[in-house]
PDB file of C-alpha atoms in Angstrom:
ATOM      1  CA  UNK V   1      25.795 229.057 187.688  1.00 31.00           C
ATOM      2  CA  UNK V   2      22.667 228.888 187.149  1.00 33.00           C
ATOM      3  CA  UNK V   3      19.692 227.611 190.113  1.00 32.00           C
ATOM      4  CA  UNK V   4      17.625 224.768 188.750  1.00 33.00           C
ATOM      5  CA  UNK V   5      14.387 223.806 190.106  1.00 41.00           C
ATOM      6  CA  UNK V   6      14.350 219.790 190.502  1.00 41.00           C
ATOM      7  CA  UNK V   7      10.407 220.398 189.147  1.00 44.00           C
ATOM      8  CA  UNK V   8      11.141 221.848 185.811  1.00 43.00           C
ATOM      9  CA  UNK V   9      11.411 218.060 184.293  1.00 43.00           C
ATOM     10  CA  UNK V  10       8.036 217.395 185.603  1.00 42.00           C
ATOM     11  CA  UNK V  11       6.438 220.338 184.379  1.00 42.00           C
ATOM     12  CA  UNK V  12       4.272 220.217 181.427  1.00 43.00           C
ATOM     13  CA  UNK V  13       4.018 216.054 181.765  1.00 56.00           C
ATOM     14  CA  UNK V  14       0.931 213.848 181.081  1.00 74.00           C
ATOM     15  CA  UNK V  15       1.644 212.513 183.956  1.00 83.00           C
ATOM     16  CA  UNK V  16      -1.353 211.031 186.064  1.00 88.00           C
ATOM     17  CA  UNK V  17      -2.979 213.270 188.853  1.00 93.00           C
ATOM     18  CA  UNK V  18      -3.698 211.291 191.904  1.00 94.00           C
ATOM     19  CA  UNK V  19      -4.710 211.967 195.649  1.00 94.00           C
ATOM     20  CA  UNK V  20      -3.922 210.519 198.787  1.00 91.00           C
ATOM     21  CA  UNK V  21      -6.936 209.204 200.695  1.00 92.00           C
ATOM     22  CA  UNK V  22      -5.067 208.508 204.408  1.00 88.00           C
ATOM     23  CA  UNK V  23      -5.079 204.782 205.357  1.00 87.00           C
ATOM     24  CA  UNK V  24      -7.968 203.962 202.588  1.00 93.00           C
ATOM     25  CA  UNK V  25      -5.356 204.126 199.073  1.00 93.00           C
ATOM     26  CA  UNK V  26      -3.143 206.243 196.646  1.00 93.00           C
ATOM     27  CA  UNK V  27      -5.064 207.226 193.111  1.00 95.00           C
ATOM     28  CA  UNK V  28      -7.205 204.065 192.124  1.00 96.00           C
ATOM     29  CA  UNK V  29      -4.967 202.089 194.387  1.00 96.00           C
ATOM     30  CA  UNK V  30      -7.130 200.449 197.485  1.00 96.00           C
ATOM     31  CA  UNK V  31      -5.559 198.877 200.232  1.00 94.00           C
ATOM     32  CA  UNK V  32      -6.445 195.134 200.363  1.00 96.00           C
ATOM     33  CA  UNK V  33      -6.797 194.756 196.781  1.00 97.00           C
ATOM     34  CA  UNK V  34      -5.113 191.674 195.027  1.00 98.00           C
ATOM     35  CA  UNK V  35      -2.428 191.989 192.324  1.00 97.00           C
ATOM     36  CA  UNK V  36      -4.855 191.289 189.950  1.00 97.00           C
ATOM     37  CA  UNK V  37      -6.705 194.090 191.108  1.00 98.00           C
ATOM     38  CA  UNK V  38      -3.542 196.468 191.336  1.00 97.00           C
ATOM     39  CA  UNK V  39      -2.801 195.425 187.311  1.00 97.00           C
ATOM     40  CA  UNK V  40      -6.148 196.046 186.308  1.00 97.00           C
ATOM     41  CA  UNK V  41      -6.783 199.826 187.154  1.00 97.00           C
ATOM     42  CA  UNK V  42      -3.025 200.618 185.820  1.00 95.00           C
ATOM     43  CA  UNK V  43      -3.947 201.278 182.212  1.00 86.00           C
ATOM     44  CA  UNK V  44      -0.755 201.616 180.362  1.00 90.00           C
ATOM     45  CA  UNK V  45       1.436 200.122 182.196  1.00 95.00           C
ATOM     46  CA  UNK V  46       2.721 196.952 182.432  1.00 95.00           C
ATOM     47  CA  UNK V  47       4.429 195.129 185.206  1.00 96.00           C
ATOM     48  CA  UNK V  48       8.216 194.746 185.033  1.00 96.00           C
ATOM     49  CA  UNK V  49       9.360 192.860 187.791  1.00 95.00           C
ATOM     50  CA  UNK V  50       8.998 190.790 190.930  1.00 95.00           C
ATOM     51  CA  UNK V  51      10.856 190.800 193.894  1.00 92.00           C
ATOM     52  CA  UNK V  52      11.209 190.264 197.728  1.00 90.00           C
ATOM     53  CA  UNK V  53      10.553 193.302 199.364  1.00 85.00           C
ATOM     54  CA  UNK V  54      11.685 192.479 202.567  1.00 79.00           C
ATOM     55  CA  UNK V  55      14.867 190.527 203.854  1.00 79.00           C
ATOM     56  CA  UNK V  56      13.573 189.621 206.902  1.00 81.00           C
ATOM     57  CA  UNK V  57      10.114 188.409 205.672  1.00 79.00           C
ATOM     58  CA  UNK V  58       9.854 185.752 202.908  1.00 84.00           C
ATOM     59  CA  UNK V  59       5.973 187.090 202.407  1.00 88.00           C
ATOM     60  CA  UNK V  60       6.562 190.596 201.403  1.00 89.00           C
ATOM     61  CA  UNK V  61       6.213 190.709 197.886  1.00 93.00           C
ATOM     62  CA  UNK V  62       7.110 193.663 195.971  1.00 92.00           C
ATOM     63  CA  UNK V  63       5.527 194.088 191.977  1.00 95.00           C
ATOM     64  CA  UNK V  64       6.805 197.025 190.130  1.00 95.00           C
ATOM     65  CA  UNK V  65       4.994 198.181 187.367  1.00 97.00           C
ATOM     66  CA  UNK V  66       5.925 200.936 184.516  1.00 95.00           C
ATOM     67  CA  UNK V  67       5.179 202.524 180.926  1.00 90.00           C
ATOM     68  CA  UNK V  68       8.496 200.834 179.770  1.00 86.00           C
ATOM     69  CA  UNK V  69      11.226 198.529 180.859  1.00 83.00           C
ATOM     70  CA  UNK V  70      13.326 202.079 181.808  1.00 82.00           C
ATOM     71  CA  UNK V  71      10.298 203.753 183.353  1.00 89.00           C
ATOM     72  CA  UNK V  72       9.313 202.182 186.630  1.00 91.00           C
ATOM     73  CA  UNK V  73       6.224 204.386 188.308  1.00 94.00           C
ATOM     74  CA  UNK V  74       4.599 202.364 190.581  1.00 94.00           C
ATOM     75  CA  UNK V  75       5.878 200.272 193.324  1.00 91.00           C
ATOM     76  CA  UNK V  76       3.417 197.538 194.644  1.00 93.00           C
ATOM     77  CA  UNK V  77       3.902 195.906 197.895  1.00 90.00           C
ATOM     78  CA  UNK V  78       1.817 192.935 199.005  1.00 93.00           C
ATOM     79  CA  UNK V  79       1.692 190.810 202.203  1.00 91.00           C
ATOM     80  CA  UNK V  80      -0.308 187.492 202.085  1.00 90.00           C
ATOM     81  CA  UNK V  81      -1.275 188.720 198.588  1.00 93.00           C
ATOM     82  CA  UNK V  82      -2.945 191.906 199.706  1.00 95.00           C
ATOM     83  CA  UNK V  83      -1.877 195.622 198.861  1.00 93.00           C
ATOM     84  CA  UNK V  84      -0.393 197.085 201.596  1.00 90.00           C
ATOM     85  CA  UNK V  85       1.767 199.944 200.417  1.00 88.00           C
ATOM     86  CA  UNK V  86       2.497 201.872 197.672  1.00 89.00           C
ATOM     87  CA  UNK V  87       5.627 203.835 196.399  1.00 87.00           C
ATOM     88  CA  UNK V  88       5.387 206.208 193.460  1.00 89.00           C
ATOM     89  CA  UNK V  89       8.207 207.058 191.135  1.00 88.00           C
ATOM     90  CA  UNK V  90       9.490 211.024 191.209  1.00 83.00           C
ATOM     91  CA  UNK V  91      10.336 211.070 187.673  1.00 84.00           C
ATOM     92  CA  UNK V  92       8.108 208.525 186.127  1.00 88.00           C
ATOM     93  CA  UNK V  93       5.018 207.623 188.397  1.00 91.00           C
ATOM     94  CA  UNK V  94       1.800 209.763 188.899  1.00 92.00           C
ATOM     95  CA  UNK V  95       1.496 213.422 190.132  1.00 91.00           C
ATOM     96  CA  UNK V  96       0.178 212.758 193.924  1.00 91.00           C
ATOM     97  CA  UNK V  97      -1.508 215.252 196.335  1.00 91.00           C
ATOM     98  CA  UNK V  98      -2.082 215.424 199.403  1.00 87.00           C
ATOM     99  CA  UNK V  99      -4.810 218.069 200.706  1.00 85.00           C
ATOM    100  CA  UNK V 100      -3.910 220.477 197.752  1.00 88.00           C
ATOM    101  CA  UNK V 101      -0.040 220.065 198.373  1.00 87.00           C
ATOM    102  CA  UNK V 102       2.421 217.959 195.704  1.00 87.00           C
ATOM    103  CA  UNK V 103       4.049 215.190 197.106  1.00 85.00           C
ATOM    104  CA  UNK V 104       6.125 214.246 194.502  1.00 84.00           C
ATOM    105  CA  UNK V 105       8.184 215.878 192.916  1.00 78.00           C
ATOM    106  CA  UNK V 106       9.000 218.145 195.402  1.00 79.00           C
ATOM    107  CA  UNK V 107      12.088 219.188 197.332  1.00 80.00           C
ATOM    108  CA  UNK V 108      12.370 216.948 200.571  1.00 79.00           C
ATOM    109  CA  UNK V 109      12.831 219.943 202.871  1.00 82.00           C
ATOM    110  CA  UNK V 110       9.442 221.683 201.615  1.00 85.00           C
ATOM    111  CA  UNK V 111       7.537 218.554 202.474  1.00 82.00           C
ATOM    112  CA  UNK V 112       9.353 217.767 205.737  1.00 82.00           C
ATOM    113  CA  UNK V 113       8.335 221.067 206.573  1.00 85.00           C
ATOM    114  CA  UNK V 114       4.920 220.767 205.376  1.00 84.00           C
ATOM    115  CA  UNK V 115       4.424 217.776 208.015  1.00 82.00           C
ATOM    116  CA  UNK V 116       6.473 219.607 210.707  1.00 84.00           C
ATOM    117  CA  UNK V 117       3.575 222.212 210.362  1.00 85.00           C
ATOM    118  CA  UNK V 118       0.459 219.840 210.477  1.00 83.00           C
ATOM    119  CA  UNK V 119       2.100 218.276 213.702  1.00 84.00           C
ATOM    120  CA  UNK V 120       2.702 221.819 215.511  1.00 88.00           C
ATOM    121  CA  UNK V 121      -0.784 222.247 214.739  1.00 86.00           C
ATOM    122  CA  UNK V 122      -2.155 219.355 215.848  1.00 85.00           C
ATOM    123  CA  UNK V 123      -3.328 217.974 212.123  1.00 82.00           C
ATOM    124  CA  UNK V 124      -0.902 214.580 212.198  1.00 85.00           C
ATOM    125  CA  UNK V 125       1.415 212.899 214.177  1.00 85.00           C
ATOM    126  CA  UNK V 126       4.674 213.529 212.405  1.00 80.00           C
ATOM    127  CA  UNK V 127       7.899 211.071 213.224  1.00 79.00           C
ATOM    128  CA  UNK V 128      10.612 209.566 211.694  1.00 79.00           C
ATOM    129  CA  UNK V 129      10.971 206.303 211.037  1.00 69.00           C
ATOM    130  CA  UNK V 130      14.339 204.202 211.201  1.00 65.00           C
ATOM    131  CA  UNK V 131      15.549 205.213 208.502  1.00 68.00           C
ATOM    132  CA  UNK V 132      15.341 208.598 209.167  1.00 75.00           C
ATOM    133  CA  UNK V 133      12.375 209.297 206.789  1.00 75.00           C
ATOM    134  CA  UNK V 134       9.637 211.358 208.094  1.00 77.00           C
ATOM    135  CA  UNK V 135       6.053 210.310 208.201  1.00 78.00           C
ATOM    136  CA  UNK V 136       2.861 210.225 209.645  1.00 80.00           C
ATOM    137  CA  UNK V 137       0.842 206.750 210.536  1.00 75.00           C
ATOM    138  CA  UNK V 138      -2.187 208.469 210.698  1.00 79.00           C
ATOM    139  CA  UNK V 139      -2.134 209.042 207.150  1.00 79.00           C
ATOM    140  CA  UNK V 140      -0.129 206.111 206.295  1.00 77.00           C
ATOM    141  CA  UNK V 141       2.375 208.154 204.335  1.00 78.00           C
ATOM    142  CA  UNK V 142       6.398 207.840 204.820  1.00 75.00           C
ATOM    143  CA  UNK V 143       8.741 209.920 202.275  1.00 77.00           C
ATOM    144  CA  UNK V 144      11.685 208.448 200.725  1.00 76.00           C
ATOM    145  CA  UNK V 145      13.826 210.731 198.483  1.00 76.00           C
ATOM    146  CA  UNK V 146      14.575 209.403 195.167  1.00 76.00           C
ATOM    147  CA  UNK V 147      17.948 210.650 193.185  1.00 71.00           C
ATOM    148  CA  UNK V 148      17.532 211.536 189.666  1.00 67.00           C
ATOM    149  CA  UNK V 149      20.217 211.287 186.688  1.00 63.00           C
ATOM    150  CA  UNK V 150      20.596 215.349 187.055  1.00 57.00           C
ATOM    151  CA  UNK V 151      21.723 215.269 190.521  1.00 52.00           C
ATOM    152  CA  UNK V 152      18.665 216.742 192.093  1.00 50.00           C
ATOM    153  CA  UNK V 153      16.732 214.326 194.878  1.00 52.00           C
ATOM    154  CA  UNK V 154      13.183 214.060 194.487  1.00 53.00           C
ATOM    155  CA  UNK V 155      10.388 212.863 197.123  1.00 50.00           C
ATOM    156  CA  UNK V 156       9.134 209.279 196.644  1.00 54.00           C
ATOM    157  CA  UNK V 157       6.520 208.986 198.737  1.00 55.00           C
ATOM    158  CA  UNK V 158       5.631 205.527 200.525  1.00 56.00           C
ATOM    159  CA  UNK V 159       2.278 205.074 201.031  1.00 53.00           C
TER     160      UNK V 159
END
């Protein structure tokens, strides 16, 4: 059987290149900024849905927004209608970087790696969080993997 590299279905894309800027924003994303504001620099897509991010708090909103009703990309999350945290979708959302290195996309064990390095040397403070997904506050970045219809899992990362 044949190896298949979870990347190959990104490869080639249109897909949106954008950076992380630790603690500051994701692509054209600023923390702070309304939904208004989140909508406005999103050309091209459209937001599909509404919900309640958070069980336990009635004023975390989440707003996710997408190229088509089947193509989430962007995850917005908002507490007392400010941006707080972003999640980008594997398969669907923008290309983002961090420093040079892909964040999504990737295989979870090249980025957990990745972060194990920066904390040996001193770069970030790498932990994991209670979910078990590894992180680093400094930055403001936690991973989440994301499962795709061909079986691979893909890094969604949380910003």
């Amino acid at each position: 059987m044949a190896v298949v590299d979870p990347r190959d279905a990104l490869m080639g894309s249109t897909r949106a290149g954008w950076e992380l800027m630790p603690l500051e924003g994701v692509g054209p994303l600023c923390f702070g900024v309304s939904i208004t504001e989140v909508a406005a620099v999103l050309p091209g897509m459209t937001e599909l849905r509404r919900f309640q991010a958070d069980p336990s708090s009635r004023e975390t909103l989440g707003v996710e927004f997408g190229l088509g009703p089947a193509e989430p990309a962007v995850y917005a999350y908002f507490v007392g209608s400010r941006l707080f945290c972003v999640a980008v979708d594997a398969v669907h959302g923008p290309q983002v970087t961090l420093w040079g290195r892909e964040l999504t996309g990737c295989i979870p064990a090249d980025l957990e790696r990745f972060l194990s390095h920066a904390h040996e040397c001193g770069v970030i403070d790498a932990s994991y969080g209670p979910r078990g997904n590894p992180g680093a506050n400094g930055l403001g970045l936690v991973v989440r993997v994301q499962e795709v219809s061909c079986g691979h899992r893909r890094l969604l990362p949380v910003w």
